[in-house]
Amino acid sequence: TLTLTSDSLIINDNIAGDDLVINGTLINIGSIIKMNTGATVKFNSGGLYQHNRNGGAIIPATWDVNSTCELTGLTSLVPSGLGQVFGNFTVNSTSMNTNLNLTGSLTTVNGNFWIQNTGTTSIRMIANSPSTSVLDVGKDLIINDDFNMSSGSASVTINVKGNVIATMAIDESGTGTDNKIVMNGLTSQTIDAPSGFTNDVSLVIDNAAGVQLVNNTLSKRLTLTNGLLSLGGYNFTMTINYVLTGGSQSSHIVTNSSGRLILNTNASGVAYTFPVGNTTNVQPAVITF
């Protein structure tokens, strides 16, 4: 472990290859890291960078998919340097006292994206500018504290190649209407999100290998693009004024166990389609109240 306090760390380009290689832990409590021309830093598998500062700059580096950048010292300021290609990326700042907006700068996390602790406030991906933001998550999306996809008029897309594990609701608080969690992995994925996808956050199923519920969940918006959403023994509830799009032979909801697709509605005289079926055939139910 190398801990940086109030002194600066100066990295020179003195050797062929990387000038600083981290296999253990680099903790930045209050240091300004200066990278001289040509200097490079690499975090190997298992390497950990703890940014224990409010604001400041994340060290620029090459990040192995199994390395981790962890923000532990945030209170009221967002650090710079978010536009890197990270391995795992974790927010674990117990003293946060201001809602922090990442301004769409974080775009690529090849490992897990984990909102572990946000103090008494929340992390937001974006507010108004730029108007859209895309985050690609190569492994799991893990939400254990307040996470707000967007506020203001912006819209955010999070592409998830792994699983969604959320003990808190995945929410938005703005006027943007195109906030999406897209399940587009290459192998079967799972959703464990009992508090659901709230307000206008859309859940998009776009995985030919399929997506499986492992807990009850809910959403106002669901888009079936490609692949099956299998409920197993769990319920998928669509809240009032829901928007459900898609539903075909190749993309529908599998209800061949005790799990139910529940649609909440308050309008009569309208035909409501339940795009359900088994693992081989879509067998939709259409009900008019």
mmCIF file of C-alpha atoms in Angstrom:
data_model
loop_
_atom_site.group_PDB
_atom_site.id
_atom_site.type_symbol
_atom_site.label_atom_id
_atom_site.label_comp_id
_atom_site.label_asym_id
_atom_site.label_seq_id
_atom_site.Cartn_x
_atom_site.Cartn_y
_atom_site.Cartn_z
ATOM 1 C CA THR A 1 0.000 0.000 0.000
ATOM 2 C CA LEU A 2 1.187 3.504 -0.910
ATOM 3 C CA THR A 3 -0.676 6.338 0.840
ATOM 4 C CA LEU A 4 -0.376 9.894 -0.468
ATOM 5 C CA THR A 5 -1.197 12.685 1.973
ATOM 6 C CA SER A 6 -0.425 16.366 1.404
ATOM 7 C CA ASP A 7 2.710 16.029 -0.734
ATOM 8 C CA SER A 8 2.745 15.758 -4.497
ATOM 9 C CA LEU A 9 3.611 12.572 -6.356
ATOM 10 C CA ILE A 10 5.658 13.251 -9.481
ATOM 11 C CA ILE A 11 5.833 10.473 -12.071
ATOM 12 C CA ASN A 12 8.561 10.733 -14.693
ATOM 13 C CA ASP A 13 8.996 8.789 -17.911
ATOM 14 C CA ASN A 14 12.257 7.104 -16.905
ATOM 15 C CA ILE A 15 11.921 3.569 -18.246
ATOM 16 C CA ALA A 16 10.487 1.660 -21.165
ATOM 17 C CA GLY A 17 6.940 0.594 -20.430
ATOM 18 C CA ASP A 18 4.815 1.782 -17.521
ATOM 19 C CA ASP A 19 6.491 4.007 -14.928
ATOM 20 C CA LEU A 20 4.198 3.141 -12.010
ATOM 21 C CA VAL A 21 2.528 -0.283 -11.759
ATOM 22 C CA ILE A 22 0.062 -0.997 -8.942
ATOM 23 C CA ASN A 23 -0.606 -4.570 -7.873
ATOM 24 C CA GLY A 24 -1.745 -3.551 -4.384
ATOM 25 C CA THR A 25 -3.406 -0.345 -3.159
ATOM 26 C CA LEU A 26 -2.750 3.322 -3.933
ATOM 27 C CA ILE A 27 -4.600 5.693 -1.550
ATOM 28 C CA ASN A 28 -4.815 9.389 -2.395
ATOM 29 C CA ILE A 29 -5.841 11.432 0.651
ATOM 30 C CA GLY A 30 -4.661 14.872 -0.397
ATOM 31 C CA SER A 31 -1.988 14.634 -3.049
ATOM 32 C CA ILE A 32 -1.739 16.382 -6.392
ATOM 33 C CA ILE A 33 -0.339 13.784 -8.779
ATOM 34 C CA LYS A 34 1.806 15.220 -11.542
ATOM 35 C CA MET A 35 2.368 13.163 -14.675
ATOM 36 C CA ASN A 36 5.369 14.408 -16.628
ATOM 37 C CA THR A 37 5.437 14.038 -20.407
ATOM 38 C CA GLY A 38 5.364 10.397 -21.491
ATOM 39 C CA ALA A 39 4.778 8.977 -17.992
ATOM 40 C CA THR A 40 2.248 6.139 -17.695
ATOM 41 C CA VAL A 41 0.502 4.343 -14.831
ATOM 42 C CA LYS A 42 -1.052 0.868 -14.872
ATOM 43 C CA PHE A 43 -3.327 -0.927 -12.413
ATOM 44 C CA ASN A 44 -2.967 -4.681 -12.756
ATOM 45 C CA SER A 45 -5.629 -7.243 -11.859
ATOM 46 C CA GLY A 46 -6.524 -6.753 -8.197
ATOM 47 C CA GLY A 47 -4.961 -3.284 -8.079
ATOM 48 C CA LEU A 48 -6.990 -0.716 -6.117
ATOM 49 C CA TYR A 49 -7.006 3.075 -6.295
ATOM 50 C CA GLN A 50 -8.843 4.751 -3.404
ATOM 51 C CA HIS A 51 -9.631 8.386 -4.116
ATOM 52 C CA ASN A 52 -10.092 9.557 -0.520
ATOM 53 C CA ARG A 53 -10.513 13.200 -1.542
ATOM 54 C CA ASN A 54 -13.369 15.628 -2.069
ATOM 55 C CA GLY A 55 -12.964 16.665 -5.696
ATOM 56 C CA GLY A 56 -9.397 16.523 -6.957
ATOM 57 C CA ALA A 57 -8.329 14.415 -9.924
ATOM 58 C CA ILE A 58 -8.368 10.642 -10.398
ATOM 59 C CA ILE A 59 -4.938 9.437 -11.457
ATOM 60 C CA PRO A 60 -4.841 8.815 -15.244
ATOM 61 C CA ALA A 61 -4.013 5.166 -15.851
ATOM 62 C CA THR A 62 -4.570 1.981 -17.775
ATOM 63 C CA TRP A 63 -7.021 -0.120 -15.761
ATOM 64 C CA ASP A 64 -7.213 -3.917 -15.888
ATOM 65 C CA VAL A 65 -10.795 -5.206 -16.008
ATOM 66 C CA ASN A 66 -10.292 -6.636 -12.488
ATOM 67 C CA SER A 67 -8.747 -3.488 -11.016
ATOM 68 C CA THR A 68 -10.857 -0.984 -9.054
ATOM 69 C CA CYS A 69 -11.229 2.772 -8.800
ATOM 70 C CA GLU A 70 -13.042 3.557 -5.540
ATOM 71 C CA LEU A 71 -14.255 7.040 -4.565
ATOM 72 C CA THR A 72 -14.193 7.105 -0.764
ATOM 73 C CA GLY A 73 -13.747 10.775 0.164
ATOM 74 C CA LEU A 74 -16.476 12.639 -1.693
ATOM 75 C CA THR A 75 -18.552 15.151 0.238
ATOM 76 C CA SER A 76 -19.578 17.964 -2.129
ATOM 77 C CA LEU A 77 -17.297 17.906 -5.194
ATOM 78 C CA VAL A 78 -16.955 15.511 -8.141
ATOM 79 C CA PRO A 79 -13.370 14.591 -9.136
ATOM 80 C CA SER A 80 -12.052 15.088 -12.628
ATOM 81 C CA GLY A 81 -10.604 12.205 -14.641
ATOM 82 C CA LEU A 82 -13.869 10.268 -14.990
ATOM 83 C CA GLY A 83 -13.480 9.866 -18.740
ATOM 84 C CA GLN A 84 -11.132 6.892 -18.491
ATOM 85 C CA VAL A 85 -11.745 3.230 -19.347
ATOM 86 C CA PHE A 86 -12.077 1.746 -15.874
ATOM 87 C CA GLY A 87 -12.139 -1.822 -14.586
ATOM 88 C CA ASN A 88 -14.434 -1.838 -11.547
ATOM 89 C CA PHE A 89 -15.775 1.550 -10.440
ATOM 90 C CA THR A 90 -17.167 2.035 -6.916
ATOM 91 C CA VAL A 91 -18.703 5.013 -5.102
ATOM 92 C CA ASN A 92 -18.270 4.436 -1.364
ATOM 93 C CA SER A 93 -18.336 7.886 0.242
ATOM 94 C CA THR A 94 -20.056 7.785 3.630
ATOM 95 C CA SER A 95 -19.672 11.563 4.205
ATOM 96 C CA MET A 96 -21.412 12.765 1.034
ATOM 97 C CA ASN A 97 -23.716 15.654 1.910
ATOM 98 C CA THR A 98 -24.487 17.065 -1.555
ATOM 99 C CA ASN A 99 -26.192 15.461 -4.541
ATOM 100 C CA LEU A 100 -23.319 14.941 -6.976
ATOM 101 C CA ASN A 101 -23.695 15.081 -10.745
ATOM 102 C CA LEU A 102 -21.149 13.151 -12.830
ATOM 103 C CA THR A 103 -22.053 15.365 -15.856
ATOM 104 C CA GLY A 104 -22.038 12.418 -18.233
ATOM 105 C CA SER A 105 -18.240 12.081 -17.947
ATOM 106 C CA LEU A 106 -18.256 8.442 -16.834
ATOM 107 C CA THR A 107 -18.765 6.354 -19.981
ATOM 108 C CA THR A 108 -16.903 3.023 -19.689
ATOM 109 C CA VAL A 109 -16.696 0.561 -16.782
ATOM 110 C CA ASN A 110 -15.484 -2.821 -18.037
ATOM 111 C CA GLY A 111 -16.019 -4.453 -14.642
ATOM 112 C CA ASN A 112 -18.699 -3.812 -11.991
ATOM 113 C CA PHE A 113 -20.311 -0.406 -11.454
ATOM 114 C CA TRP A 114 -21.159 -0.278 -7.746
ATOM 115 C CA ILE A 115 -22.997 2.488 -5.881
ATOM 116 C CA GLN A 116 -22.124 1.263 -2.389
ATOM 117 C CA ASN A 117 -22.583 4.338 -0.184
ATOM 118 C CA THR A 118 -23.591 7.945 -0.934
ATOM 119 C CA GLY A 119 -23.880 9.315 2.595
ATOM 120 C CA THR A 120 -27.102 11.282 3.059
ATOM 121 C CA THR A 121 -27.477 12.205 -0.622
ATOM 122 C CA SER A 122 -27.315 10.636 -4.076
ATOM 123 C CA ILE A 123 -25.165 10.186 -7.153
ATOM 124 C CA ARG A 124 -26.570 11.426 -10.468
ATOM 125 C CA MET A 125 -25.201 10.456 -13.840
ATOM 126 C CA ILE A 126 -26.211 13.722 -15.507
ATOM 127 C CA ALA A 127 -28.422 16.817 -15.175
ATOM 128 C CA ASN A 128 -29.057 19.105 -18.173
ATOM 129 C CA SER A 129 -25.899 19.280 -20.229
ATOM 130 C CA PRO A 130 -25.006 17.318 -22.233
ATOM 131 C CA SER A 131 -28.565 16.280 -22.987
ATOM 132 C CA THR A 132 -27.723 12.558 -23.267
ATOM 133 C CA SER A 133 -25.201 10.215 -21.700
ATOM 134 C CA VAL A 134 -24.274 6.567 -22.246
ATOM 135 C CA LEU A 135 -22.507 4.323 -19.725
ATOM 136 C CA ASP A 136 -21.318 0.866 -20.772
ATOM 137 C CA VAL A 137 -20.978 -1.601 -17.863
ATOM 138 C CA GLY A 138 -19.094 -4.784 -18.774
ATOM 139 C CA LYS A 139 -20.124 -6.803 -15.718
ATOM 140 C CA ASP A 140 -22.689 -6.119 -12.945
ATOM 141 C CA LEU A 141 -24.671 -2.999 -12.086
ATOM 142 C CA ILE A 142 -24.892 -2.964 -8.267
ATOM 143 C CA ILE A 143 -27.012 -0.310 -6.501
ATOM 144 C CA ASN A 144 -26.938 -0.296 -2.684
ATOM 145 C CA ASP A 145 -27.597 3.405 -2.033
ATOM 146 C CA ASP A 146 -29.330 6.402 -3.607
ATOM 147 C CA PHE A 147 -28.747 6.415 -7.357
ATOM 148 C CA ASN A 148 -30.464 8.915 -9.627
ATOM 149 C CA MET A 149 -29.925 8.345 -13.337
ATOM 150 C CA SER A 150 -30.731 11.926 -14.299
ATOM 151 C CA SER A 151 -32.216 15.185 -13.178
ATOM 152 C CA GLY A 152 -33.151 18.186 -15.292
ATOM 153 C CA SER A 153 -33.899 17.489 -18.943
ATOM 154 C CA ALA A 154 -31.171 14.943 -19.716
ATOM 155 C CA SER A 155 -31.564 11.250 -20.516
ATOM 156 C CA VAL A 156 -29.171 8.415 -19.643
ATOM 157 C CA THR A 157 -28.643 4.961 -21.129
ATOM 158 C CA ILE A 158 -26.797 2.320 -19.092
ATOM 159 C CA ASN A 159 -25.876 -0.781 -21.085
ATOM 160 C CA VAL A 160 -25.356 -3.759 -18.748
ATOM 161 C CA LYS A 161 -23.531 -6.890 -19.877
ATOM 162 C CA GLY A 162 -23.745 -8.625 -16.477
ATOM 163 C CA ASN A 163 -26.483 -8.737 -13.846
ATOM 164 C CA VAL A 164 -28.515 -6.030 -12.102
ATOM 165 C CA ILE A 165 -28.390 -6.240 -8.299
ATOM 166 C CA ALA A 166 -30.203 -3.370 -6.579
ATOM 167 C CA THR A 167 -31.394 -3.046 -2.993
ATOM 168 C CA MET A 168 -32.494 0.533 -3.771
ATOM 169 C CA ALA A 169 -34.765 1.749 -6.556
ATOM 170 C CA ILE A 170 -33.098 2.741 -9.815
ATOM 171 C CA ASP A 171 -34.653 6.169 -10.198
ATOM 172 C CA GLU A 172 -34.678 9.460 -12.097
ATOM 173 C CA SER A 173 -35.961 12.851 -10.989
ATOM 174 C CA GLY A 174 -35.964 15.018 -14.104
ATOM 175 C CA THR A 175 -38.011 15.685 -17.206
ATOM 176 C CA GLY A 176 -36.026 13.422 -19.543
ATOM 177 C CA THR A 177 -38.169 10.577 -20.865
ATOM 178 C CA ASP A 178 -35.525 8.264 -22.302
ATOM 179 C CA ASN A 179 -33.650 6.940 -19.276
ATOM 180 C CA LYS A 180 -32.889 3.269 -19.925
ATOM 181 C CA ILE A 181 -31.296 0.250 -18.281
ATOM 182 C CA VAL A 182 -30.507 -1.996 -21.257
ATOM 183 C CA MET A 183 -29.861 -5.685 -20.583
ATOM 184 C CA ASN A 184 -27.736 -6.536 -23.614
ATOM 185 C CA GLY A 185 -25.287 -9.171 -22.446
ATOM 186 C CA LEU A 186 -24.025 -12.071 -24.524
ATOM 187 C CA THR A 187 -24.897 -14.737 -21.937
ATOM 188 C CA SER A 188 -27.942 -15.173 -19.692
ATOM 189 C CA GLN A 189 -28.453 -12.299 -17.218
ATOM 190 C CA THR A 190 -30.395 -11.905 -13.965
ATOM 191 C CA ILE A 191 -32.314 -9.058 -12.319
ATOM 192 C CA ASP A 192 -32.492 -8.825 -8.521
ATOM 193 C CA ALA A 193 -34.195 -5.464 -7.926
ATOM 194 C CA PRO A 194 -37.124 -5.681 -5.485
ATOM 195 C CA SER A 195 -37.517 -1.872 -5.353
ATOM 196 C CA GLY A 196 -37.659 -1.758 -9.120
ATOM 197 C CA PHE A 197 -37.157 0.809 -11.857
ATOM 198 C CA THR A 198 -39.131 3.871 -10.823
ATOM 199 C CA ASN A 199 -40.576 6.982 -12.456
ATOM 200 C CA ASP A 200 -39.638 7.031 -16.160
ATOM 201 C CA VAL A 201 -36.684 4.632 -16.063
ATOM 202 C CA SER A 202 -37.176 2.037 -18.806
ATOM 203 C CA LEU A 203 -36.035 -1.554 -18.519
ATOM 204 C CA VAL A 204 -35.006 -2.817 -21.955
ATOM 205 C CA ILE A 205 -34.559 -6.547 -22.689
ATOM 206 C CA ASP A 206 -32.126 -6.931 -25.599
ATOM 207 C CA ASN A 207 -30.323 -10.233 -25.006
ATOM 208 C CA ALA A 208 -30.863 -13.269 -27.219
ATOM 209 C CA ALA A 209 -29.567 -15.474 -24.364
ATOM 210 C CA GLY A 210 -32.395 -14.246 -22.121
ATOM 211 C CA VAL A 211 -32.910 -12.459 -18.807
ATOM 212 C CA GLN A 212 -34.157 -14.149 -15.612
ATOM 213 C CA LEU A 213 -35.836 -12.571 -12.580
ATOM 214 C CA VAL A 214 -34.446 -13.729 -9.250
ATOM 215 C CA ASN A 215 -36.715 -11.477 -7.171
ATOM 216 C CA ASN A 216 -40.009 -9.635 -7.545
ATOM 217 C CA THR A 217 -39.594 -6.310 -9.307
ATOM 218 C CA LEU A 218 -41.581 -3.454 -10.849
ATOM 219 C CA SER A 219 -41.286 -0.886 -13.583
ATOM 220 C CA LYS A 220 -43.365 1.786 -15.282
ATOM 221 C CA ARG A 221 -41.664 1.213 -18.649
ATOM 222 C CA LEU A 222 -40.651 -2.081 -20.248
ATOM 223 C CA THR A 223 -39.346 -2.577 -23.781
ATOM 224 C CA LEU A 224 -39.032 -6.079 -25.224
ATOM 225 C CA THR A 225 -36.513 -5.832 -28.062
ATOM 226 C CA ASN A 226 -34.802 -9.226 -28.249
ATOM 227 C CA GLY A 227 -34.706 -12.307 -26.060
ATOM 228 C CA LEU A 228 -36.980 -13.674 -23.337
ATOM 229 C CA LEU A 229 -37.683 -12.257 -19.875
ATOM 230 C CA SER A 230 -38.306 -15.315 -17.676
ATOM 231 C CA LEU A 231 -40.210 -14.713 -14.436
ATOM 232 C CA GLY A 232 -39.767 -18.110 -12.790
ATOM 233 C CA GLY A 233 -41.390 -17.854 -9.379
ATOM 234 C CA TYR A 234 -41.307 -14.036 -9.240
ATOM 235 C CA ASN A 235 -43.742 -11.294 -10.229
ATOM 236 C CA PHE A 236 -43.079 -8.470 -12.652
ATOM 237 C CA THR A 237 -45.432 -5.574 -11.872
ATOM 238 C CA MET A 238 -46.021 -2.676 -14.233
ATOM 239 C CA THR A 239 -47.147 0.392 -12.306
ATOM 240 C CA ILE A 240 -50.017 2.737 -13.143
ATOM 241 C CA ASN A 241 -49.865 4.500 -16.530
ATOM 242 C CA TYR A 242 -47.287 1.972 -17.654
ATOM 243 C CA VAL A 243 -45.715 1.824 -21.128
ATOM 244 C CA LEU A 244 -45.105 -1.709 -22.432
ATOM 245 C CA THR A 245 -43.699 -2.018 -25.943
ATOM 246 C CA GLY A 246 -42.665 -5.020 -28.001
ATOM 247 C CA GLY A 247 -43.641 -8.628 -27.613
ATOM 248 C CA SER A 248 -42.987 -11.227 -30.293
ATOM 249 C CA GLN A 249 -42.016 -14.833 -30.846
ATOM 250 C CA SER A 250 -38.396 -13.925 -30.189
ATOM 251 C CA SER A 251 -38.985 -11.438 -27.382
ATOM 252 C CA HIS A 252 -41.699 -11.943 -24.777
ATOM 253 C CA ILE A 253 -42.253 -12.721 -21.092
ATOM 254 C CA VAL A 254 -42.057 -16.365 -20.033
ATOM 255 C CA THR A 255 -44.743 -17.235 -17.456
ATOM 256 C CA ASN A 256 -44.532 -21.011 -17.175
ATOM 257 C CA SER A 257 -44.127 -21.085 -13.382
ATOM 258 C CA SER A 258 -45.802 -19.227 -10.493
ATOM 259 C CA GLY A 259 -44.484 -15.780 -11.441
ATOM 260 C CA ARG A 260 -47.053 -13.332 -12.816
ATOM 261 C CA LEU A 261 -47.032 -10.366 -15.176
ATOM 262 C CA ILE A 262 -49.188 -7.740 -13.442
ATOM 263 C CA LEU A 263 -50.505 -4.699 -15.325
ATOM 264 C CA ASN A 264 -52.013 -1.824 -13.335
ATOM 265 C CA THR A 265 -54.523 0.242 -15.263
ATOM 266 C CA ASN A 266 -57.299 2.728 -14.601
ATOM 267 C CA ALA A 267 -58.794 3.034 -18.103
ATOM 268 C CA SER A 268 -61.796 1.118 -19.427
ATOM 269 C CA GLY A 269 -62.674 0.255 -22.995
ATOM 270 C CA VAL A 270 -59.021 -0.313 -23.890
ATOM 271 C CA ALA A 271 -57.470 -3.580 -25.021
ATOM 272 C CA TYR A 272 -54.554 -4.567 -22.795
ATOM 273 C CA THR A 273 -52.025 -7.041 -24.154
ATOM 274 C CA PHE A 274 -50.057 -9.381 -21.910
ATOM 275 C CA PRO A 275 -47.097 -10.435 -24.136
ATOM 276 C CA VAL A 276 -46.588 -13.772 -22.390
ATOM 277 C CA GLY A 277 -45.733 -17.284 -23.457
ATOM 278 C CA ASN A 278 -43.457 -20.213 -22.778
ATOM 279 C CA THR A 279 -39.847 -20.733 -23.748
ATOM 280 C CA THR A 280 -40.723 -21.618 -27.340
ATOM 281 C CA ASN A 281 -43.915 -19.725 -28.206
ATOM 282 C CA VAL A 282 -45.510 -16.362 -27.528
ATOM 283 C CA GLN A 283 -49.128 -16.812 -26.362
ATOM 284 C CA PRO A 284 -50.406 -13.279 -25.676
ATOM 285 C CA ALA A 285 -53.544 -12.592 -23.684
ATOM 286 C CA VAL A 286 -55.606 -9.562 -24.734
ATOM 287 C CA ILE A 287 -58.122 -8.256 -22.213
ATOM 288 C CA THR A 288 -60.583 -5.375 -22.622
ATOM 289 C CA PHE A 289 -62.204 -4.019 -19.471
#
